[in-house]
PDB file of C-alpha atoms in Angstrom:
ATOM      1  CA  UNK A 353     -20.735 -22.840 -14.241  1.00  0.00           C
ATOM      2  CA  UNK A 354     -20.499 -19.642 -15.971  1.00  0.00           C
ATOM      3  CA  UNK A 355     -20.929 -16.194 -14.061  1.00  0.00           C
ATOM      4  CA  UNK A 356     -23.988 -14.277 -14.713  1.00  0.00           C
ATOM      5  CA  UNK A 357     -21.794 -10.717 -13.541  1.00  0.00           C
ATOM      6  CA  UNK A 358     -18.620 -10.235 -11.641  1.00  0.00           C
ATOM      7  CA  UNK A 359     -17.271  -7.996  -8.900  1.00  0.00           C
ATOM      8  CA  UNK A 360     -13.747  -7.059  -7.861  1.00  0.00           C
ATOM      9  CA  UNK A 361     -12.407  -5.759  -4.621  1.00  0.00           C
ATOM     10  CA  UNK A 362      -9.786  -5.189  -2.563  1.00  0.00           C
ATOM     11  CA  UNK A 363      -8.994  -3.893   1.198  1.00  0.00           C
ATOM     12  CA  UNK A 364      -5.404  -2.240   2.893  1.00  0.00           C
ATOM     13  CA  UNK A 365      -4.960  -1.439   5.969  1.00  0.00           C
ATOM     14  CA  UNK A 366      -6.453   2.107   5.724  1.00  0.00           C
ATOM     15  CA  UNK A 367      -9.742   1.535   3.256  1.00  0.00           C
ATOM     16  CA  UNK A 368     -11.414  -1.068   0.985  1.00  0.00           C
ATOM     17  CA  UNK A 369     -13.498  -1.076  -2.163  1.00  0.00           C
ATOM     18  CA  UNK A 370     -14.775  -2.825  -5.400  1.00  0.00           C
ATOM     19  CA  UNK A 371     -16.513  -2.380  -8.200  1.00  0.00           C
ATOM     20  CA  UNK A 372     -18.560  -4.356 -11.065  1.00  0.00           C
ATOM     21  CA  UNK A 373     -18.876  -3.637 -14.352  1.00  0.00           C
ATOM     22  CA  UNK A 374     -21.385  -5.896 -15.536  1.00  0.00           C
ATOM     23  CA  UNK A 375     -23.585  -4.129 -12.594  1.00  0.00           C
ATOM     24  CA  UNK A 376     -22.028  -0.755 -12.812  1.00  0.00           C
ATOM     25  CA  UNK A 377     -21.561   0.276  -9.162  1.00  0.00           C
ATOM     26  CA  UNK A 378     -18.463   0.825  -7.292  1.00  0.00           C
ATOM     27  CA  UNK A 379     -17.878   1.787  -3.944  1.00  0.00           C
ATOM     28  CA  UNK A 380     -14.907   3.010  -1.512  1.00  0.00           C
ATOM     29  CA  UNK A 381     -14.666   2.928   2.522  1.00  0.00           C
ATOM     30  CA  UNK A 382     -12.170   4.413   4.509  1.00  0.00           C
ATOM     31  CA  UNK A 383     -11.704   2.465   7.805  1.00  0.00           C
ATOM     32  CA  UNK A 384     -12.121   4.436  10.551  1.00  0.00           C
ATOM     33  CA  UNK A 385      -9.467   5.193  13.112  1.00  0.00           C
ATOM     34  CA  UNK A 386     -10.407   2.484  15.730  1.00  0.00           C
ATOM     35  CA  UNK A 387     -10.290   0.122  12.682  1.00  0.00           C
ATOM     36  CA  UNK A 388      -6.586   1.275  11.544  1.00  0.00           C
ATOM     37  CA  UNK A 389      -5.219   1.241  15.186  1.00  0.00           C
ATOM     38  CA  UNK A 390      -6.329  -2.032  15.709  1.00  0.00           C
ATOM     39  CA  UNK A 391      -4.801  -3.503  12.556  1.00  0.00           C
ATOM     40  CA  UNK A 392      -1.806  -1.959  14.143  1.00  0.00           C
ATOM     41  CA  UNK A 393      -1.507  -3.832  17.136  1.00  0.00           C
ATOM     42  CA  UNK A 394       0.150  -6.918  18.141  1.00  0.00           C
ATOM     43  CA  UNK A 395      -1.014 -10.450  16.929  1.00  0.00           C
ATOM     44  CA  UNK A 396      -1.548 -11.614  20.407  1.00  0.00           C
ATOM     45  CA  UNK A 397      -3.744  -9.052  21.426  1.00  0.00           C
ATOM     46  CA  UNK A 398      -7.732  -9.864  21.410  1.00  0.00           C
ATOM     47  CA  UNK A 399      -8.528  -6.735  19.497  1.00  0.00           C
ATOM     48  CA  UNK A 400      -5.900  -7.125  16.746  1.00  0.00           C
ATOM     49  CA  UNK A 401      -7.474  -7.112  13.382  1.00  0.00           C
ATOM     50  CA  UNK A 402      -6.093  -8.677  10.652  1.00  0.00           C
ATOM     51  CA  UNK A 403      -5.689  -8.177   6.850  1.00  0.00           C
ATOM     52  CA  UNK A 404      -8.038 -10.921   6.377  1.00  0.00           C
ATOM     53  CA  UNK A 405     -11.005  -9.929   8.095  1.00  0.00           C
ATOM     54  CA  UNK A 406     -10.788  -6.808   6.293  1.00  0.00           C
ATOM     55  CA  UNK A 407     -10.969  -8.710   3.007  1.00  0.00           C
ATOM     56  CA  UNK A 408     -13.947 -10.484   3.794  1.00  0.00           C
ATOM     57  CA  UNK A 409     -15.492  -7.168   4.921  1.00  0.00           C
ATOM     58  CA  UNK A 410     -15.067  -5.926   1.033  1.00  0.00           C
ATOM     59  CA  UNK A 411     -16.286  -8.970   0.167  1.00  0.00           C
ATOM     60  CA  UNK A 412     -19.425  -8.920   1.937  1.00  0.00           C
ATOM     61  CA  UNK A 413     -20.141  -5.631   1.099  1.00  0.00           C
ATOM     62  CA  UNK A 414     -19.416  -6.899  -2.547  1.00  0.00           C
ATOM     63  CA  UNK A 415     -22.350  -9.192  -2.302  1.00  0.00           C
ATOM     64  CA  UNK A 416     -24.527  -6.668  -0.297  1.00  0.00           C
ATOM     65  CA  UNK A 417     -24.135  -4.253  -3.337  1.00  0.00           C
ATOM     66  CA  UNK A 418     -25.108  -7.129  -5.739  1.00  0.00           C
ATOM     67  CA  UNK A 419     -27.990  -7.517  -4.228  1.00  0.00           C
ATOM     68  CA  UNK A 420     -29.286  -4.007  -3.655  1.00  0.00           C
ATOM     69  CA  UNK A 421     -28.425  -3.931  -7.642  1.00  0.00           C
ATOM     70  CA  UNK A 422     -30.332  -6.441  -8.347  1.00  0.00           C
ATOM     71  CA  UNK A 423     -33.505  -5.226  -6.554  1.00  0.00           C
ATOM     72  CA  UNK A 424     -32.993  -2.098  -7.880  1.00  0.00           C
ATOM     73  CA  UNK A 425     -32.805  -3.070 -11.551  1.00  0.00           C
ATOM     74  CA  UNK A 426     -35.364  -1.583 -13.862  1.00  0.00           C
ATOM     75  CA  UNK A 427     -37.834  -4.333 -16.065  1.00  0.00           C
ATOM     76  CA  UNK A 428     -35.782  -2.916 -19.354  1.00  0.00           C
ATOM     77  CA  UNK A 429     -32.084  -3.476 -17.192  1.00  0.00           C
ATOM     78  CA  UNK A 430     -33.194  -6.734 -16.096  1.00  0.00           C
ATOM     79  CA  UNK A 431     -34.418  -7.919 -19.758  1.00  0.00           C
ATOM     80  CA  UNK A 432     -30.987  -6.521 -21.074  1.00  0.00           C
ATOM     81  CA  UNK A 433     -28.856  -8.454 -18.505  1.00  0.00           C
ATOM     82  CA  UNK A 434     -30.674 -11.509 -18.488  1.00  0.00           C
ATOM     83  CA  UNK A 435     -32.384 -12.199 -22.009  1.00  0.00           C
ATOM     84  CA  UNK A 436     -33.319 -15.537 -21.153  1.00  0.00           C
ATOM     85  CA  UNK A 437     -35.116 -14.638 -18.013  1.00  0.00           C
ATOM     86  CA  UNK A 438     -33.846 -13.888 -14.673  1.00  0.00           C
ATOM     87  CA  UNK A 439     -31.837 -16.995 -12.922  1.00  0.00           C
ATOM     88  CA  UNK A 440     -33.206 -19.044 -10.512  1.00  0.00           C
ATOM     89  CA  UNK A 441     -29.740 -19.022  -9.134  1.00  0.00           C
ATOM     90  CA  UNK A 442     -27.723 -16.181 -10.032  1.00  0.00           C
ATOM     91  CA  UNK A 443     -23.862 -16.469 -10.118  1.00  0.00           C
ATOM     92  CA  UNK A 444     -21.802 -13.937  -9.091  1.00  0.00           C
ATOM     93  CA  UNK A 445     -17.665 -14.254  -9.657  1.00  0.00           C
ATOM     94  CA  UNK A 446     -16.327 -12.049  -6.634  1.00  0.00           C
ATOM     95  CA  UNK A 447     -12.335 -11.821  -7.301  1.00  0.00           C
ATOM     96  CA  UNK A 448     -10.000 -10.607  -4.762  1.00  0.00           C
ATOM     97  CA  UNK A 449      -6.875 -11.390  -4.072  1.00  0.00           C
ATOM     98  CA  UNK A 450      -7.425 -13.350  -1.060  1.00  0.00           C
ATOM     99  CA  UNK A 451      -7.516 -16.698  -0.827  1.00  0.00           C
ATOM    100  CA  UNK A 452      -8.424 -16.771   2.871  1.00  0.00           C
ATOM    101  CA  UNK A 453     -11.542 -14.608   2.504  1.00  0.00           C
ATOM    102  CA  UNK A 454     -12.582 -15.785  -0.711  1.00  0.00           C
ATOM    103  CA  UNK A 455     -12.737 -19.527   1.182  1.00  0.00           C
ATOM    104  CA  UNK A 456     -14.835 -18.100   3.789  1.00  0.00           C
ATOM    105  CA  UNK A 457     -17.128 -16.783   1.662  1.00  0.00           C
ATOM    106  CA  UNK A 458     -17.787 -20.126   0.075  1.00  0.00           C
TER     107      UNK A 458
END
């Protein structure tokens, strides 16, 4: 199946992001400092948070921003985007570089 548009994103330890340029929106978050001292923390404890999780986060908010796009879209941007109509099923190709995250999200 080919993609109708595509984000990217990424996370670290201190902030996360992505963009799209099919869409044209990007976005940047700074985790907060709660966030950062509990990536910080040892595996074992319950409030540790790892790498991982923080992926998924960007990718969520990936899809979250596809969406609002999406709704947002003028007639003219829609008719531009999709010529042929607009899909039943639209396909988004969200790549990061996590192979954890990117499982969960499927």
């Amino acid at each position: 199946r080919e993609a109708h548009f595509d984000a990217t994103g990424d996370a670290s330890l201190i902030s996360g992001g992505a963009y799209s340029r099919t869409l044209g929106f990007w976005f940047q978050i700074q985790w907060g400092p709660c966030i950062v001292r509990c990536t910080r923390l040892p595996l074992a404890d319950p409030l540790y948070i790892h790498i991982n999780t923080l992926e998924f986060l960007v990718l969520i908010l990936e899809v979250t921003a596809v969406v609002q796009c999406l709704r947002d879209m003028t007639d003219e941007e829609r008719q531009s985007l999709f010529p042929a109509g607009f899909p039943v099923l639209p396909i988004l190709l969200a790549q990061c570089d996590n192979k954890s995250a990117l499982s969960w999200l499927l």
